[in-house]
């Protein structure tokens, strides 16, 4: 690695801080066109950022000096870039639509297995959707309950909501993730045992929340249907762990496998997408994968200055490491994308929330941003005040679709008008003089002035379709990957979630034991004692 590479960020900052966004637009009437890109059905307008050509050139040099090109190739060709877990990172193989593609891991082409699982999923979803997969009492399946958490939940939930217009409405989908018994209990109240299919989605098949819920659901089903054999008709598993699946009581025939080279938060296009395929059917699911693939190809081949994920990643680095922006806001102006910000949170924060670099040293730069967001226009009436006039710099991605699936009067025009207007207001603000010209009394001028110069990206597609959703997810995956490469951190492990899991086991035994160990800190011991007293132990 070129250790001086961060000097390029300094160069970018020098260029970036010379002019405001307003001044940049004033000096170049072609700016909007020049700072826009197209890829895989998405249009990105990044002209409302604090960058000119010079700044972008310096940022591209930062990417080049980070050996990004070589790192991209390593990922796509199955090199073990997840070093701390000694694994390849091949979610791109899951959506590789080239029938002749070969992708090797440890000298073995993984593509035949990828295609075989897709066929298995397709055949199964045909049976369920056509009512040919019968439950234990001979009834067709109507309710589908995905039990999983993290990457085995957030992607399926997000995509099922996003592609509702393509879904078979007869089937009713539920997603149980939380170990809070309320989540499962309320779901079980809404379904009928003899018409319910439980999908146990867990890469490891050991996750406490998922296995507790899956076991409870199994007990419920067996009790309701009065026979252990019912499990075979009402439970399937999505996992890498064949033995654990069999031990749970699900036959290998009802297991949809994936592999250790698929990270949990990148697993939606693997067997983990079964609930989505059941909803939208295998053909629409193929379109979804094709969208991913298009963006993958763009990322792998486009020059960095025209490469959408790379450009978005570089802008993110500029704001986090140049301007000290701590958070990043995702604002989809499409109700179908309501869970997209939550999905992005895991993708970005579990990937790049690291403080050790690849050499094992403390990082010297700000790593993953705090990712957050809500659908527009709702957010406008809640937290946008802070984005417009607060003291934090919060770069935002606005995401919109030109055509709605639900034309009602002029609602969609209003929605999009709000999106465009927000980016305009954030970039250009309102000066004190503008306020005065409007007759704002002098004592109110400071309060009604908008500084502007607040950066935004706008992403537009024609309509939210399976392929545009796939491409959108891949766009952000590759943005996160690019940032990880530049920051010189490992983006595909997640050791930080382990400690809490281990401690929870010890606390659980203290909550339930005859006598608690008292081995925790004073605060935790006190909380345990209070809980035990409240529940009568
Ligand atoms: O605890 C974090 C995590 O390991 C995530 O990375 C993962 O998506 C989630 O738990 C669920 O894991 P699994 O699919 O193995 O149940």
Coordinates of N, CA and C and ligand atoms in Angstrom, one line a residue, residues 147-154 201-211 238-240 258 263-267 272 346 350 493-494 496-498 501, ligand 1:
X147 N -37.9 -17.3 9.8 CA -37.3 -17.1 11.2 C -35.8 -16.9 11.0
X148 N -35.3 -15.7 11.3 CA -33.9 -15.4 11.1 C -33.6 -14.1 11.7
X149 N -32.4 -13.7 11.7 CA -32.0 -12.4 12.3 C -30.8 -11.8 11.6
X150 N -30.6 -10.6 11.7 CA -29.4 -9.9 11.0 C -29.6 -10.1 9.5
X151 N -28.5 -10.6 8.9 CA -28.5 -10.9 7.4 C -29.5 -11.9 7.0
X152 N -30.0 -12.7 7.9 CA -31.0 -13.7 7.5 C -32.4 -13.2 7.7
X153 N -32.5 -11.9 8.0 CA -33.8 -11.3 8.2 C -33.9 -9.9 7.4
X154 N -32.9 -9.1 7.6 CA -33.1 -7.7 7.1 C -33.2 -7.6 5.6
X201 N -34.0 -19.6 8.7 CA -32.9 -19.0 7.9 C -31.7 -18.6 8.8
X202 N -30.7 -19.4 8.7 CA -29.5 -19.1 9.6 C -28.3 -19.7 9.0
X203 N -27.3 -18.9 8.7 CA -26.1 -19.4 8.1 C -25.4 -20.4 8.9
X204 N -25.4 -20.1 10.2 CA -24.6 -21.0 11.2 C -25.6 -22.0 11.8
X205 N -26.9 -21.8 11.9 CA -27.8 -22.6 12.5 C -27.5 -22.7 14.0
X206 N -26.9 -21.7 14.6 CA -26.6 -21.8 16.0 C -27.0 -20.4 16.7
X207 N -27.4 -19.5 15.9 CA -27.8 -18.2 16.5 C -28.9 -18.3 17.5
X208 N -28.6 -17.8 18.7 CA -29.5 -18.0 19.8 C -30.9 -17.6 19.5
X209 N -31.1 -16.4 19.0 CA -32.5 -15.9 18.7 C -33.2 -16.8 17.8
X210 N -32.5 -17.1 16.6 CA -33.2 -17.9 15.6 C -33.5 -19.3 16.1
X211 N -32.6 -19.9 16.7 CA -32.8 -21.3 17.1 C -33.9 -21.4 18.3
X238 N -32.6 -22.8 5.5 CA -31.6 -22.1 4.6 C -30.3 -22.0 5.4
X239 N -29.3 -22.7 5.1 CA -28.1 -22.7 5.9 C -26.9 -23.2 5.3
X240 N -25.8 -23.0 5.9 CA -24.5 -23.7 5.5 C -24.2 -24.9 6.3
X258 N -26.2 -22.9 1.3 CA -25.2 -21.9 0.8 C -23.9 -22.1 1.4
X263 N -21.2 -13.9 3.0 CA -21.3 -13.3 4.3 C -22.8 -13.1 4.6
X264 N -23.1 -13.2 5.9 CA -24.5 -13.0 6.3 C -25.2 -11.8 5.7
X265 N -24.6 -10.6 5.8 CA -25.2 -9.4 5.4 C -25.1 -9.2 3.8
X266 N -24.5 -10.2 3.2 CA -24.5 -10.2 1.7 C -25.2 -11.4 1.2
X267 N -26.1 -12.0 2.0 CA -26.6 -13.3 1.6 C -28.0 -13.3 1.0
X272 N -30.9 -17.6 1.1 CA -31.6 -16.7 2.1 C -32.7 -15.9 1.4
X346 N -26.9 -2.6 8.6 CA -26.1 -3.8 8.8 C -25.0 -3.9 7.8
X350 N -21.8 -3.2 10.0 CA -21.2 -4.4 10.4 C -19.9 -4.7 9.6
X493 N -15.5 -9.5 8.1 CA -15.7 -10.3 9.4 C -16.5 -9.4 10.3
X494 N -16.8 -9.9 11.5 CA -17.7 -9.1 12.4 C -17.4 -9.5 13.9
X496 N -16.7 -8.0 16.4 CA -17.3 -7.1 17.4 C -18.6 -7.5 18.0
X497 N -19.3 -8.4 17.3 CA -20.6 -8.9 17.8 C -20.5 -10.0 18.8
X498 N -19.3 -10.6 18.9 CA -19.1 -11.8 19.7 C -19.2 -11.6 21.2
X501 N -22.5 -11.6 22.8 CA -23.2 -13.0 22.7 C -22.7 -13.9 23.8
Ligands
LIG1 O1 -24.5 -11.5 15.2 C1 -24.2 -11.0 13.9 C2 -24.5 -12.1 12.9 O2 -23.5 -13.0 12.9 C3 -24.6 -11.4 11.5 O3 -23.4 -11.2 10.9 C4 -25.5 -12.4 10.8 O4 -26.2 -11.8 9.7 C5 -26.5 -12.7 11.9 O5 -25.7 -12.7 13.1 C6 -27.3 -14.0 11.8 O6 -26.4 -15.1 11.7 P1 -27.0 -16.5 11.2 O7 -27.5 -16.4 9.8 O8 -25.8 -17.4 11.3 O9 -28.1 -16.9 12.1

